[in-house]
PDB file of C-alpha atoms in Angstrom:
ATOM      1  CA  UNK A   1      12.179 -25.727  39.299  1.00  0.00           C
ATOM      2  CA  UNK A   2      13.513 -25.193  42.833  1.00  0.00           C
ATOM      3  CA  UNK A   3      11.889 -21.758  43.177  1.00  0.00           C
ATOM      4  CA  UNK A   4       8.597 -23.140  41.865  1.00  0.00           C
ATOM      5  CA  UNK A   5       8.621 -26.006  44.362  1.00  0.00           C
ATOM      6  CA  UNK A   6       9.202 -23.519  47.178  1.00  0.00           C
ATOM      7  CA  UNK A   7       5.891 -21.795  46.454  1.00  0.00           C
ATOM      8  CA  UNK A   8       3.917 -24.742  45.058  1.00  0.00           C
ATOM      9  CA  UNK A   9       1.880 -25.246  48.228  1.00  0.00           C
ATOM     10  CA  UNK A  10       0.681 -21.648  48.399  1.00  0.00           C
ATOM     11  CA  UNK A  11      -2.814 -20.584  47.231  1.00  0.00           C
ATOM     12  CA  UNK A  12      -3.304 -19.921  43.523  1.00  0.00           C
ATOM     13  CA  UNK A  13      -3.847 -16.243  44.305  1.00  0.00           C
ATOM     14  CA  UNK A  14      -0.488 -15.900  46.072  1.00  0.00           C
ATOM     15  CA  UNK A  15       1.674 -13.344  44.236  1.00  0.00           C
ATOM     16  CA  UNK A  16       4.942 -15.107  45.036  1.00  0.00           C
ATOM     17  CA  UNK A  17       3.579 -18.338  43.569  1.00  0.00           C
ATOM     18  CA  UNK A  18       2.617 -16.575  40.337  1.00  0.00           C
ATOM     19  CA  UNK A  19       5.984 -14.811  40.153  1.00  0.00           C
ATOM     20  CA  UNK A  20       7.719 -18.182  40.562  1.00  0.00           C
ATOM     21  CA  UNK A  21       5.640 -19.605  37.687  1.00  0.00           C
ATOM     22  CA  UNK A  22       6.566 -16.691  35.462  1.00  0.00           C
ATOM     23  CA  UNK A  23      10.240 -17.067  36.362  1.00  0.00           C
ATOM     24  CA  UNK A  24      10.168 -20.793  35.660  1.00  0.00           C
ATOM     25  CA  UNK A  25       8.422 -20.356  32.324  1.00  0.00           C
ATOM     26  CA  UNK A  26      10.846 -17.629  31.275  1.00  0.00           C
ATOM     27  CA  UNK A  27      13.849 -19.740  32.238  1.00  0.00           C
ATOM     28  CA  UNK A  28      12.622 -22.803  30.369  1.00  0.00           C
ATOM     29  CA  UNK A  29      11.478 -21.030  27.197  1.00  0.00           C
ATOM     30  CA  UNK A  30      14.833 -20.489  25.414  1.00  0.00           C
ATOM     31  CA  UNK A  31      15.962 -24.120  25.558  1.00  0.00           C
ATOM     32  CA  UNK A  32      12.903 -26.175  26.546  1.00  0.00           C
ATOM     33  CA  UNK A  33       9.888 -24.333  25.109  1.00  0.00           C
ATOM     34  CA  UNK A  34       7.722 -27.483  25.123  1.00  0.00           C
ATOM     35  CA  UNK A  35       8.062 -27.553  28.919  1.00  0.00           C
ATOM     36  CA  UNK A  36       7.718 -23.796  29.279  1.00  0.00           C
ATOM     37  CA  UNK A  37       4.424 -23.541  27.394  1.00  0.00           C
ATOM     38  CA  UNK A  38       2.113 -25.263  29.930  1.00  0.00           C
ATOM     39  CA  UNK A  39       3.698 -23.220  32.744  1.00  0.00           C
ATOM     40  CA  UNK A  40       3.176 -19.938  30.871  1.00  0.00           C
ATOM     41  CA  UNK A  41      -0.367 -20.914  29.868  1.00  0.00           C
ATOM     42  CA  UNK A  42      -1.172 -21.747  33.491  1.00  0.00           C
ATOM     43  CA  UNK A  43       0.132 -18.356  34.581  1.00  0.00           C
ATOM     44  CA  UNK A  44      -2.001 -16.620  31.944  1.00  0.00           C
ATOM     45  CA  UNK A  45      -5.070 -18.579  33.092  1.00  0.00           C
ATOM     46  CA  UNK A  46      -4.470 -17.414  36.679  1.00  0.00           C
ATOM     47  CA  UNK A  47      -4.229 -13.795  35.591  1.00  0.00           C
ATOM     48  CA  UNK A  48      -7.466 -14.094  33.646  1.00  0.00           C
ATOM     49  CA  UNK A  49      -9.272 -15.800  36.526  1.00  0.00           C
ATOM     50  CA  UNK A  50      -8.046 -13.910  39.583  1.00  0.00           C
ATOM     51  CA  UNK A  51      -6.622 -10.635  38.264  1.00  0.00           C
ATOM     52  CA  UNK A  52      -8.865  -9.838  35.314  1.00  0.00           C
ATOM     53  CA  UNK A  53      -8.561  -6.134  36.254  1.00  0.00           C
ATOM     54  CA  UNK A  54      -4.781  -6.238  35.686  1.00  0.00           C
ATOM     55  CA  UNK A  55      -4.748  -5.585  31.965  1.00  0.00           C
ATOM     56  CA  UNK A  56      -0.996  -5.017  31.821  1.00  0.00           C
ATOM     57  CA  UNK A  57      -0.263  -8.263  33.657  1.00  0.00           C
ATOM     58  CA  UNK A  58      -2.529 -10.184  31.280  1.00  0.00           C
ATOM     59  CA  UNK A  59      -0.838  -8.624  28.243  1.00  0.00           C
ATOM     60  CA  UNK A  60       2.620  -9.518  29.536  1.00  0.00           C
ATOM     61  CA  UNK A  61       1.497 -13.101  30.188  1.00  0.00           C
ATOM     62  CA  UNK A  62      -0.079 -13.333  26.720  1.00  0.00           C
ATOM     63  CA  UNK A  63       3.087 -12.043  25.105  1.00  0.00           C
ATOM     64  CA  UNK A  64       5.163 -14.670  26.928  1.00  0.00           C
ATOM     65  CA  UNK A  65       2.850 -17.417  25.647  1.00  0.00           C
ATOM     66  CA  UNK A  66       2.962 -15.993  22.104  1.00  0.00           C
ATOM     67  CA  UNK A  67       6.776 -15.944  22.093  1.00  0.00           C
ATOM     68  CA  UNK A  68       6.855 -19.536  23.302  1.00  0.00           C
ATOM     69  CA  UNK A  69       4.424 -20.599  20.581  1.00  0.00           C
ATOM     70  CA  UNK A  70       6.681 -18.996  17.976  1.00  0.00           C
ATOM     71  CA  UNK A  71       9.633 -20.973  19.277  1.00  0.00           C
ATOM     72  CA  UNK A  72       7.575 -24.155  18.954  1.00  0.00           C
ATOM     73  CA  UNK A  73       6.692 -23.321  15.348  1.00  0.00           C
ATOM     74  CA  UNK A  74       3.006 -22.780  16.171  1.00  0.00           C
ATOM     75  CA  UNK A  75       2.934 -19.486  14.334  1.00  0.00           C
ATOM     76  CA  UNK A  76      -0.793 -19.238  13.572  1.00  0.00           C
ATOM     77  CA  UNK A  77      -1.659 -19.616  17.259  1.00  0.00           C
ATOM     78  CA  UNK A  78       0.996 -17.081  18.189  1.00  0.00           C
ATOM     79  CA  UNK A  79      -0.354 -14.619  15.624  1.00  0.00           C
ATOM     80  CA  UNK A  80      -3.874 -14.991  17.048  1.00  0.00           C
ATOM     81  CA  UNK A  81      -2.510 -14.045  20.462  1.00  0.00           C
ATOM     82  CA  UNK A  82      -0.593 -11.105  18.992  1.00  0.00           C
ATOM     83  CA  UNK A  83      -3.846  -9.835  17.471  1.00  0.00           C
ATOM     84  CA  UNK A  84      -5.588 -10.137  20.838  1.00  0.00           C
ATOM     85  CA  UNK A  85      -2.762  -8.246  22.545  1.00  0.00           C
ATOM     86  CA  UNK A  86      -2.976  -5.492  19.938  1.00  0.00           C
ATOM     87  CA  UNK A  87      -6.753  -5.194  20.307  1.00  0.00           C
ATOM     88  CA  UNK A  88      -6.409  -4.903  24.100  1.00  0.00           C
ATOM     89  CA  UNK A  89      -3.717  -2.239  23.795  1.00  0.00           C
ATOM     90  CA  UNK A  90      -5.789  -0.203  21.347  1.00  0.00           C
ATOM     91  CA  UNK A  91      -8.835  -0.454  23.612  1.00  0.00           C
ATOM     92  CA  UNK A  92      -6.785   0.670  26.604  1.00  0.00           C
ATOM     93  CA  UNK A  93      -4.614   3.379  25.047  1.00  0.00           C
ATOM     94  CA  UNK A  94      -5.657   4.125  21.469  1.00  0.00           C
ATOM     95  CA  UNK A  95      -3.998   3.081  18.223  1.00  0.00           C
ATOM     96  CA  UNK A  96      -1.301   5.771  18.315  1.00  0.00           C
ATOM     97  CA  UNK A  97      -0.017   4.936  21.808  1.00  0.00           C
ATOM     98  CA  UNK A  98       3.477   3.461  22.042  1.00  0.00           C
ATOM     99  CA  UNK A  99       2.235   0.219  23.637  1.00  0.00           C
ATOM    100  CA  UNK A 100      -0.215  -0.267  20.750  1.00  0.00           C
ATOM    101  CA  UNK A 101       2.486   0.483  18.212  1.00  0.00           C
ATOM    102  CA  UNK A 102       4.813  -2.083  19.821  1.00  0.00           C
ATOM    103  CA  UNK A 103       2.059  -4.692  19.519  1.00  0.00           C
ATOM    104  CA  UNK A 104       1.380  -3.608  15.929  1.00  0.00           C
ATOM    105  CA  UNK A 105       5.072  -3.973  15.099  1.00  0.00           C
ATOM    106  CA  UNK A 106       5.021  -7.541  16.408  1.00  0.00           C
ATOM    107  CA  UNK A 107       2.061  -8.314  14.149  1.00  0.00           C
ATOM    108  CA  UNK A 108       3.763  -6.890  11.040  1.00  0.00           C
ATOM    109  CA  UNK A 109       6.836  -9.071  11.515  1.00  0.00           C
ATOM    110  CA  UNK A 110       4.642 -12.080  12.345  1.00  0.00           C
ATOM    111  CA  UNK A 111       2.569 -11.615   9.183  1.00  0.00           C
ATOM    112  CA  UNK A 112       5.729 -11.437   7.062  1.00  0.00           C
ATOM    113  CA  UNK A 113       7.206 -14.494   8.755  1.00  0.00           C
ATOM    114  CA  UNK A 114       3.993 -16.405   8.064  1.00  0.00           C
ATOM    115  CA  UNK A 115       4.878 -16.301   4.349  1.00  0.00           C
ATOM    116  CA  UNK A 116       1.325 -16.188   3.041  1.00  0.00           C
ATOM    117  CA  UNK A 117      -0.063 -12.922   4.420  1.00  0.00           C
ATOM    118  CA  UNK A 118       1.951 -10.300   2.548  1.00  0.00           C
ATOM    119  CA  UNK A 119      -1.093  -8.321   1.389  1.00  0.00           C
ATOM    120  CA  UNK A 120      -2.349  -7.976   4.953  1.00  0.00           C
ATOM    121  CA  UNK A 121       1.151  -7.162   6.205  1.00  0.00           C
ATOM    122  CA  UNK A 122       1.568  -4.376   3.632  1.00  0.00           C
ATOM    123  CA  UNK A 123      -1.813  -2.784   4.308  1.00  0.00           C
ATOM    124  CA  UNK A 124      -1.366  -2.944   8.070  1.00  0.00           C
ATOM    125  CA  UNK A 125       2.275  -1.869   7.843  1.00  0.00           C
ATOM    126  CA  UNK A 126       1.523   1.265   5.811  1.00  0.00           C
ATOM    127  CA  UNK A 127      -1.119   2.258   8.343  1.00  0.00           C
ATOM    128  CA  UNK A 128       1.250   1.748  11.275  1.00  0.00           C
ATOM    129  CA  UNK A 129       4.111   3.659   9.646  1.00  0.00           C
ATOM    130  CA  UNK A 130       1.823   6.682   9.280  1.00  0.00           C
ATOM    131  CA  UNK A 131       0.613   6.377  12.894  1.00  0.00           C
ATOM    132  CA  UNK A 132       4.132   5.969  14.278  1.00  0.00           C
ATOM    133  CA  UNK A 133       5.541   8.899  12.318  1.00  0.00           C
ATOM    134  CA  UNK A 134       2.726  11.127  13.525  1.00  0.00           C
ATOM    135  CA  UNK A 135       2.789   9.964  17.167  1.00  0.00           C
ATOM    136  CA  UNK A 136       6.505   9.312  17.764  1.00  0.00           C
ATOM    137  CA  UNK A 137       8.386  11.064  14.972  1.00  0.00           C
ATOM    138  CA  UNK A 138      10.172   9.716  11.933  1.00  0.00           C
ATOM    139  CA  UNK A 139      13.432   8.979  13.749  1.00  0.00           C
ATOM    140  CA  UNK A 140      12.023   7.253  16.819  1.00  0.00           C
ATOM    141  CA  UNK A 141      13.498   3.766  17.243  1.00  0.00           C
ATOM    142  CA  UNK A 142      10.062   2.134  17.181  1.00  0.00           C
ATOM    143  CA  UNK A 143       9.087   4.036  14.039  1.00  0.00           C
ATOM    144  CA  UNK A 144      12.282   2.818  12.394  1.00  0.00           C
ATOM    145  CA  UNK A 145      11.484  -0.776  13.350  1.00  0.00           C
ATOM    146  CA  UNK A 146       7.954  -0.500  11.974  1.00  0.00           C
ATOM    147  CA  UNK A 147       9.383   0.870   8.726  1.00  0.00           C
ATOM    148  CA  UNK A 148      11.739  -2.094   8.532  1.00  0.00           C
ATOM    149  CA  UNK A 149       8.831  -4.505   8.951  1.00  0.00           C
ATOM    150  CA  UNK A 150       6.800  -2.644   6.343  1.00  0.00           C
ATOM    151  CA  UNK A 151       9.706  -2.859   3.901  1.00  0.00           C
ATOM    152  CA  UNK A 152       9.979  -6.600   4.513  1.00  0.00           C
ATOM    153  CA  UNK A 153       6.290  -7.000   3.737  1.00  0.00           C
ATOM    154  CA  UNK A 154       7.075  -5.703   0.255  1.00  0.00           C
ATOM    155  CA  UNK A 155      10.385  -7.266  -0.732  1.00  0.00           C
ATOM    156  CA  UNK A 156       9.874 -10.648   0.942  1.00  0.00           C
ATOM    157  CA  UNK A 157       6.780 -11.228  -1.200  1.00  0.00           C
ATOM    158  CA  UNK A 158       7.812 -13.700  -3.932  1.00  0.00           C
ATOM    159  CA  UNK A 159       5.429 -11.929  -6.324  1.00  0.00           C
ATOM    160  CA  UNK A 160       7.055  -8.508  -5.872  1.00  0.00           C
ATOM    161  CA  UNK A 161       7.948  -6.825  -9.164  1.00  0.00           C
ATOM    162  CA  UNK A 162      11.378  -5.471 -10.100  1.00  0.00           C
ATOM    163  CA  UNK A 163       9.995  -1.942  -9.748  1.00  0.00           C
ATOM    164  CA  UNK A 164       8.794  -2.683  -6.230  1.00  0.00           C
ATOM    165  CA  UNK A 165      12.110  -4.256  -5.276  1.00  0.00           C
ATOM    166  CA  UNK A 166      14.085  -1.281  -6.592  1.00  0.00           C
ATOM    167  CA  UNK A 167      11.837   1.137  -4.699  1.00  0.00           C
ATOM    168  CA  UNK A 168      12.230  -0.846  -1.482  1.00  0.00           C
ATOM    169  CA  UNK A 169      16.014  -0.904  -1.944  1.00  0.00           C
ATOM    170  CA  UNK A 170      15.999   2.909  -1.898  1.00  0.00           C
ATOM    171  CA  UNK A 171      13.752   2.845   1.178  1.00  0.00           C
ATOM    172  CA  UNK A 172      16.160   0.519   2.977  1.00  0.00           C
ATOM    173  CA  UNK A 173      19.162   2.657   2.056  1.00  0.00           C
ATOM    174  CA  UNK A 174      17.451   5.672   3.632  1.00  0.00           C
ATOM    175  CA  UNK A 175      16.391   3.596   6.654  1.00  0.00           C
ATOM    176  CA  UNK A 176      19.983   2.402   7.169  1.00  0.00           C
ATOM    177  CA  UNK A 177      21.268   5.988   7.189  1.00  0.00           C
ATOM    178  CA  UNK A 178      18.675   6.994   9.789  1.00  0.00           C
ATOM    179  CA  UNK A 179      19.221   3.900  11.943  1.00  0.00           C
ATOM    180  CA  UNK A 180      22.973   4.471  11.946  1.00  0.00           C
ATOM    181  CA  UNK A 181      22.459   8.071  13.062  1.00  0.00           C
ATOM    182  CA  UNK A 182      19.828   7.311  15.702  1.00  0.00           C
ATOM    183  CA  UNK A 183      20.796   3.854  16.969  1.00  0.00           C
ATOM    184  CA  UNK A 184      24.523   3.594  16.312  1.00  0.00           C
ATOM    185  CA  UNK A 185      26.619   1.503  13.966  1.00  0.00           C
ATOM    186  CA  UNK A 186      26.408  -1.743  15.954  1.00  0.00           C
ATOM    187  CA  UNK A 187      22.731  -1.783  16.829  1.00  0.00           C
ATOM    188  CA  UNK A 188      21.002  -5.118  16.025  1.00  0.00           C
ATOM    189  CA  UNK A 189      18.175  -3.385  14.141  1.00  0.00           C
ATOM    190  CA  UNK A 190      20.657  -1.671  11.852  1.00  0.00           C
ATOM    191  CA  UNK A 191      22.532  -4.918  11.247  1.00  0.00           C
ATOM    192  CA  UNK A 192      19.255  -6.654  10.358  1.00  0.00           C
ATOM    193  CA  UNK A 193      18.306  -3.906   7.902  1.00  0.00           C
ATOM    194  CA  UNK A 194      21.742  -4.124   6.289  1.00  0.00           C
ATOM    195  CA  UNK A 195      21.214  -7.861   5.903  1.00  0.00           C
ATOM    196  CA  UNK A 196      17.782  -7.217   4.410  1.00  0.00           C
ATOM    197  CA  UNK A 197      19.283  -4.849   1.844  1.00  0.00           C
ATOM    198  CA  UNK A 198      22.021  -7.345   0.999  1.00  0.00           C
ATOM    199  CA  UNK A 199      19.460 -10.103   0.379  1.00  0.00           C
ATOM    200  CA  UNK A 200      17.273  -7.757  -1.636  1.00  0.00           C
ATOM    201  CA  UNK A 201      20.165  -6.634  -3.821  1.00  0.00           C
ATOM    202  CA  UNK A 202      21.127 -10.266  -4.432  1.00  0.00           C
ATOM    203  CA  UNK A 203      17.558 -10.986  -5.510  1.00  0.00           C
ATOM    204  CA  UNK A 204      17.566  -7.995  -7.857  1.00  0.00           C
ATOM    205  CA  UNK A 205      20.884  -9.080  -9.357  1.00  0.00           C
ATOM    206  CA  UNK A 206      19.474 -12.533  -9.956  1.00  0.00           C
ATOM    207  CA  UNK A 207      16.401 -11.119 -11.678  1.00  0.00           C
ATOM    208  CA  UNK A 208      18.425  -8.697 -13.805  1.00  0.00           C
ATOM    209  CA  UNK A 209      20.712 -11.519 -14.891  1.00  0.00           C
ATOM    210  CA  UNK A 210      17.877 -13.853 -15.805  1.00  0.00           C
TER     211      UNK A 210
END
């Protein structure tokens, strides 16, 4: 708060004032997201009003608000913002640009986390896997993350069949080998995929024993 108070009296268009708002919102978000949200929303409003030409700045501010909404459990609102970010990135760069693929990856994981949008997540995920492989290569770290999200869209679905689960298990085994080679044995993405496979195998064992 001290940095914010230092610049509080400056005009709304003052860059230092806006930077102080962003810093304050970012500092509050991990532990006090309910206080961070109005600060981050105010910063986004300033970008939209005074720097509407700064597309990248607006996208960064939107992403900060979306992350804060997730932490507050307001997932539908966060997903709406993620969709807007993705649409802006595609309009600016095209669907196969890395920035667009990062935004698409966020949407895939958000759709899976929602718990009721698995069909949309699968359709969108398959499309993004193909785009990422073509634009970035099969072993790019972002491609690997998109593949992980696409796999989750299949096995996290409570209506997934045994055949689907077994197929996804093979996909995850291959993904783990590639992540270990590309990212290293202690990378968080690899550890998450290993956890995914462990949970999937436990689910399969439960179904086979039923």
